[in-house]
């Protein structure tokens, strides 16, 4: 069904509540597992419908933020999501205590129960007020950043508009852009300190109420992490610091050489080429047609998937007036349909939408028939592996998009991918330290960031830019405020995606079929199980990053220009 034909109707919350209360009451008294499983399926249908309506409203609201109808519907979901969540949690509680758990696990798998257990222990009505305050603080932070009006070259820019100038091929322009950006943060430094201070204290208080030592494990639980803890992540970061950072530093030397500079200043770090980044050729229509050709050639599964997306108009790609910013992929379970939203702007990012977001969409299409919604999507580390690997598996078809700039794009893509990992670890180690030591002062927090910069990005020279030089850089990283402890997922996913890419360099077909198996498992396995079943090395285990780093260095050496 075409997206435009999908019928939206506001859920009847009263009816939903009655039904949930009914199945929650009935569940413990069922005389066998089959009857309980039937109630679980009733819950699935209700959750699927509620989510589908919420998602349709969300998409239509972001496609046209001026439409008053969907604005009202979004307000309905914002106001009522917590009540719906509460109904689901109460149902989960009786499921978890099922006297037929062993029999049920034969149908649902044990991970279903393990995931429910994690979600229940990380929440209690006793933290509702703190959670509300936490949400308000996050909104305040996002609003403060969105309010930025930075004057540059006679134009007034916001923080996302200025990004283009931050990577300008003209060095003075990018230096100015970063200086002005730093100026905005410096002006708001005290407010940003205060918001973060209260967020750390708030999250720590929630952890204490729920019986955790500090926020770290609570943060992991809220992300649904089901196969590793902070100790394993530390092992991963240590490998990155020891085995990958020197290779990235070497790569950065090559970048400086390309730019004709003796060394990289902070504002040069994201400028990979003297003449700017590679850009795709052709408009939206052309790019989508090329993507369709690519997915059809890639495999019958990807071809079927992309044809389905095109036929049902499950995209909204171009920027237009009234449309929300950014990009995302989501899914509408009742219609077994993914949906991709973006704002094409003529950069390489447009192709990344058609590979990265389409990688997410492909995974959701593949898992659409799983009877249990809870097992369709894995944890974020694995879900980002779906998308980041697709970006790299599609390298064979990059000439369709980049033509004579293909070689340049190859380098651009890999240098970005590899260069990101140390930065992601910096963000993660910083956040972990903040929640392990919640009583640090704002200056001590900045000092921590500054020290970690030296550990993970020793090649960066801040050129005496006060805000960055003094360790304020963490305040521009949204995730640190808005999505606590979420970020290392990108590093793990990037590592696994690079492993898939290296395997594909040796035997594309074989690597792709392993990737397909990874995707087809949906969320029925943990990230660790998925990686191991694919025959790749697990990032937390010693040696993984060293091997990866050696092979990447060899690639960069053989492609050095
Ligand atoms: Zn993604």
Coordinates of N, CA, C and O in Angstrom, one line a residue, residues 434-511:
X434 N 31.8 10.7 33.9 CA 30.9 11.7 34.5 C 29.9 11.0 35.5 O 29.6 11.5 36.6
X435 N 29.4 9.8 35.0 CA 28.4 9.1 35.9 C 29.1 8.3 37.0 O 28.4 8.0 38.0
X436 N 30.3 8.0 36.8 CA 31.0 7.3 37.9 C 31.5 8.3 39.0 O 31.7 7.9 40.1
X437 N 31.7 9.5 38.6 CA 32.1 10.5 39.5 C 31.2 11.7 39.4 O 31.6 12.8 38.9
X438 N 30.0 11.6 39.9 CA 29.0 12.7 39.7 C 29.3 14.0 40.4 O 28.6 15.0 40.1
X439 N 30.2 13.9 41.4 CA 30.5 15.2 42.1 C 31.5 16.1 41.5 O 31.9 17.1 42.1
X440 N 32.0 15.8 40.3 CA 33.0 16.7 39.7 C 32.4 18.1 39.5 O 31.2 18.2 39.3
X441 N 33.3 19.1 39.5 CA 32.8 20.4 39.2 C 32.9 20.7 37.7 O 33.5 19.9 37.0
X442 N 32.2 21.7 37.2 CA 32.2 22.0 35.8 C 33.6 22.1 35.2 O 33.9 21.6 34.1
X443 N 34.5 22.7 36.0 CA 35.9 22.8 35.5 C 36.6 21.4 35.4 O 37.3 21.1 34.5
X444 N 36.3 20.6 36.4 CA 36.9 19.2 36.4 C 36.4 18.4 35.2 O 37.1 17.6 34.7
X445 N 35.1 18.7 34.9 CA 34.5 18.0 33.8 C 35.3 18.4 32.5 O 35.6 17.5 31.7
X446 N 35.5 19.7 32.4 CA 36.2 20.1 31.1 C 37.6 19.6 31.1 O 38.1 19.2 30.1
X447 N 38.2 19.5 32.3 CA 39.6 19.0 32.3 C 39.6 17.5 31.9 O 40.5 17.1 31.2
X448 N 38.6 16.8 32.3 CA 38.5 15.4 31.9 C 38.4 15.3 30.4 O 39.1 14.5 29.7
X449 N 37.5 16.1 29.8 CA 37.4 16.1 28.3 C 38.7 16.4 27.6 O 39.1 15.7 26.7
X450 N 39.4 17.4 28.2 CA 40.6 17.8 27.6 C 41.7 16.7 27.6 O 42.4 16.5 26.6
X451 N 41.8 16.0 28.8 CA 42.7 14.9 28.9 C 42.4 13.8 27.9 O 43.2 13.2 27.3
X452 N 41.1 13.5 27.8 CA 40.7 12.5 26.9 C 40.9 12.8 25.4 O 41.2 12.0 24.6
X453 N 40.8 14.1 25.1 CA 41.1 14.6 23.7 C 42.6 14.1 23.4 O 42.8 13.6 22.3
X454 N 43.5 14.3 24.4 CA 44.9 14.0 24.1 C 45.0 12.5 24.0 O 45.9 12.0 23.2
X455 N 44.2 11.7 24.7 CA 44.3 10.2 24.6 C 43.8 9.8 23.2 O 44.4 8.9 22.6
X456 N 42.7 10.3 22.8 CA 42.0 9.7 21.5 C 42.3 10.5 20.3 O 42.1 10.0 19.2
X457 N 42.6 11.8 20.4 CA 42.9 12.6 19.2 C 44.1 13.5 19.4 O 44.1 14.7 19.3
X458 N 45.3 12.8 19.6 CA 46.5 13.6 19.9 C 46.9 14.5 18.8 O 47.7 15.4 19.0
X459 N 46.4 14.2 17.6 CA 46.9 15.0 16.4 C 46.2 16.4 16.4 O 46.6 17.2 15.6
X460 N 45.3 16.6 17.2 CA 44.5 17.9 17.1 C 45.2 19.0 17.9 O 45.5 18.9 19.0
X461 N 45.4 20.1 17.2 CA 45.9 21.3 17.7 C 44.8 22.4 17.8 O 44.2 22.7 16.8
X462 N 44.4 22.8 19.0 CA 43.3 23.7 19.1 C 43.6 25.1 18.8 O 42.7 26.0 18.8
X463 N 44.8 25.4 18.5 CA 45.2 26.7 18.0 C 44.7 27.8 18.9 O 44.2 28.9 18.5
X464 N 44.7 27.6 20.2 CA 44.3 28.5 21.3 C 42.9 29.0 21.1 O 42.6 30.2 21.5
X465 N 42.0 28.2 20.6 CA 40.6 28.6 20.6 C 40.0 28.4 22.0 O 39.9 27.2 22.3
X466 N 39.7 29.4 22.7 CA 39.5 29.2 24.2 C 38.4 28.1 24.5 O 38.7 27.3 25.3
X467 N 37.3 28.1 23.8 CA 36.3 27.2 24.2 C 36.8 25.7 24.1 O 36.6 24.9 25.0
X468 N 37.4 25.4 22.9 CA 37.9 24.1 22.7 C 39.1 23.7 23.5 O 39.3 22.6 24.0
X469 N 40.0 24.7 23.5 CA 41.3 24.5 24.3 C 41.1 24.2 25.7 O 41.8 23.4 26.3
X470 N 40.0 24.7 26.3 CA 39.7 24.5 27.7 C 38.8 23.2 28.0 O 38.3 23.1 29.1
X471 N 38.6 22.4 27.0 CA 37.8 21.2 27.2 C 36.3 21.4 27.2 O 35.6 20.6 27.7
X472 N 35.8 22.5 26.5 CA 34.4 22.7 26.5 C 33.7 21.8 25.4 O 32.5 21.8 25.3
X473 N 34.5 21.2 24.5 CA 34.0 20.5 23.3 C 32.8 19.6 23.6 O 32.0 19.4 22.7
X474 N 32.8 19.0 24.8 CA 31.7 18.0 25.0 C 30.3 18.6 24.9 O 29.3 18.0 24.6
X475 N 30.3 20.0 25.1 CA 29.0 20.6 25.2 C 28.3 20.7 23.9 O 27.1 21.0 23.8
X476 N 29.0 20.5 22.8 CA 28.3 20.5 21.5 C 27.9 19.2 21.0 O 27.3 19.0 20.0
X477 N 28.2 18.1 21.8 CA 27.8 16.8 21.4 C 26.5 16.4 22.0 O 26.4 16.1 23.2
X478 N 25.4 16.5 21.2 CA 24.1 16.3 21.6 C 23.9 15.1 22.5 O 23.2 15.1 23.5
X479 N 24.5 14.0 22.0 CA 24.2 12.7 22.7 C 24.6 12.8 24.2 O 24.0 12.1 25.0
X480 N 25.6 13.6 24.5 CA 26.1 13.6 25.9 C 24.9 14.1 26.8 O 24.7 13.7 27.9
X481 N 24.2 15.1 26.3 CA 23.1 15.6 27.1 C 21.8 14.8 26.9 O 21.1 14.5 27.8
X482 N 21.5 14.5 25.6 CA 20.2 14.0 25.2 C 20.1 12.5 25.2 O 19.0 12.0 25.5
X483 N 21.1 11.7 24.9 CA 21.0 10.3 24.8 C 22.2 9.7 25.6 O 23.2 9.2 25.0
X484 N 22.1 9.7 26.9 CA 23.2 9.3 27.7 C 23.7 7.9 27.4 O 22.9 7.0 27.3
X485 N 25.0 7.8 27.3 CA 25.8 6.5 27.1 C 25.5 5.9 25.7 O 26.0 4.8 25.4
X486 N 24.7 6.5 24.9 CA 24.4 6.0 23.6 C 25.5 6.7 22.7 O 25.6 7.9 22.7
X487 N 26.3 6.0 22.1 CA 27.3 6.6 21.2 C 28.4 5.5 20.8 O 28.8 5.4 19.7
X488 N 28.7 4.7 21.9 CA 29.6 3.7 21.7 C 29.0 2.7 20.7 O 29.8 2.0 20.0
X489 N 27.7 2.6 20.6 CA 27.0 1.8 19.6 C 27.6 2.0 18.2 O 27.8 1.1 17.4
X490 N 27.7 3.3 17.9 CA 28.2 3.7 16.6 C 29.6 3.1 16.4 O 30.0 2.7 15.3
X491 N 30.5 3.2 17.4 CA 31.8 2.7 17.3 C 31.9 1.2 17.1 O 32.6 0.7 16.3
X492 N 31.0 0.5 17.9 CA 31.0 -1.0 17.7 C 30.5 -1.3 16.3 O 31.0 -2.2 15.6
X493 N 29.4 -0.7 15.9 CA 28.8 -0.9 14.6 C 29.8 -0.6 13.5 O 29.9 -1.4 12.5
X494 N 30.5 0.5 13.7 CA 31.5 0.9 12.6 C 32.6 -0.2 12.5 O 33.0 -0.6 11.4
X495 N 33.0 -0.7 13.7 CA 34.0 -1.7 13.7 C 33.5 -3.0 13.0 O 34.2 -3.5 12.1
X496 N 32.3 -3.4 13.3 CA 31.8 -4.6 12.7 C 31.5 -4.4 11.2 O 31.8 -5.3 10.3
X497 N 31.1 -3.2 10.8 CA 30.8 -2.9 9.4 C 32.2 -2.9 8.6 O 32.2 -3.4 7.5
X498 N 33.2 -2.4 9.3 CA 34.5 -2.4 8.6 C 35.0 -3.9 8.4 O 35.6 -4.2 7.4
X499 N 34.7 -4.7 9.4 CA 35.1 -6.1 9.3 C 34.3 -6.8 8.1 O 34.9 -7.5 7.3
X500 N 33.0 -6.4 8.0 CA 32.3 -6.9 6.8 C 32.9 -6.4 5.5 O 33.0 -7.2 4.5
X501 N 33.3 -5.2 5.5 CA 33.9 -4.6 4.3 C 35.2 -5.3 3.9 O 35.4 -5.7 2.8
X502 N 36.1 -5.6 5.0 CA 37.3 -6.3 4.7 C 37.1 -7.7 4.2 O 37.7 -8.1 3.2
X503 N 36.0 -8.3 4.7 CA 35.7 -9.6 4.2 C 35.2 -9.5 2.8 O 35.5 -10.4 1.9
X504 N 34.5 -8.5 2.5 CA 33.9 -8.3 1.1 C 35.0 -8.0 0.1 O 34.9 -8.3 -1.1
X505 N 36.1 -7.4 0.6 CA 37.2 -7.2 -0.3 C 37.9 -8.5 -0.8 O 38.4 -8.6 -1.9
X506 N 37.7 -9.5 0.1 CA 38.3 -10.8 -0.3 C 37.3 -11.6 -1.1 O 37.6 -12.3 -2.1
X507 N 36.0 -11.6 -0.7 CA 35.0 -12.4 -1.3 C 33.6 -11.7 -1.1 O 33.0 -11.9 0.0
X508 N 33.3 -10.9 -2.0 CA 32.1 -10.0 -1.8 C 30.8 -10.9 -1.5 O 30.1 -10.7 -0.6
X509 N 30.6 -11.9 -2.4 CA 29.4 -12.7 -2.3 C 29.3 -13.4 -1.0 O 28.3 -13.4 -0.3
X510 N 30.4 -14.0 -0.5 CA 30.4 -14.7 0.7 C 30.2 -13.7 1.9 O 29.4 -14.0 2.8
X511 N 30.8 -12.6 1.9 CA 30.6 -11.6 2.9 C 29.2 -11.1 3.0 O 28.6 -11.0 4.0

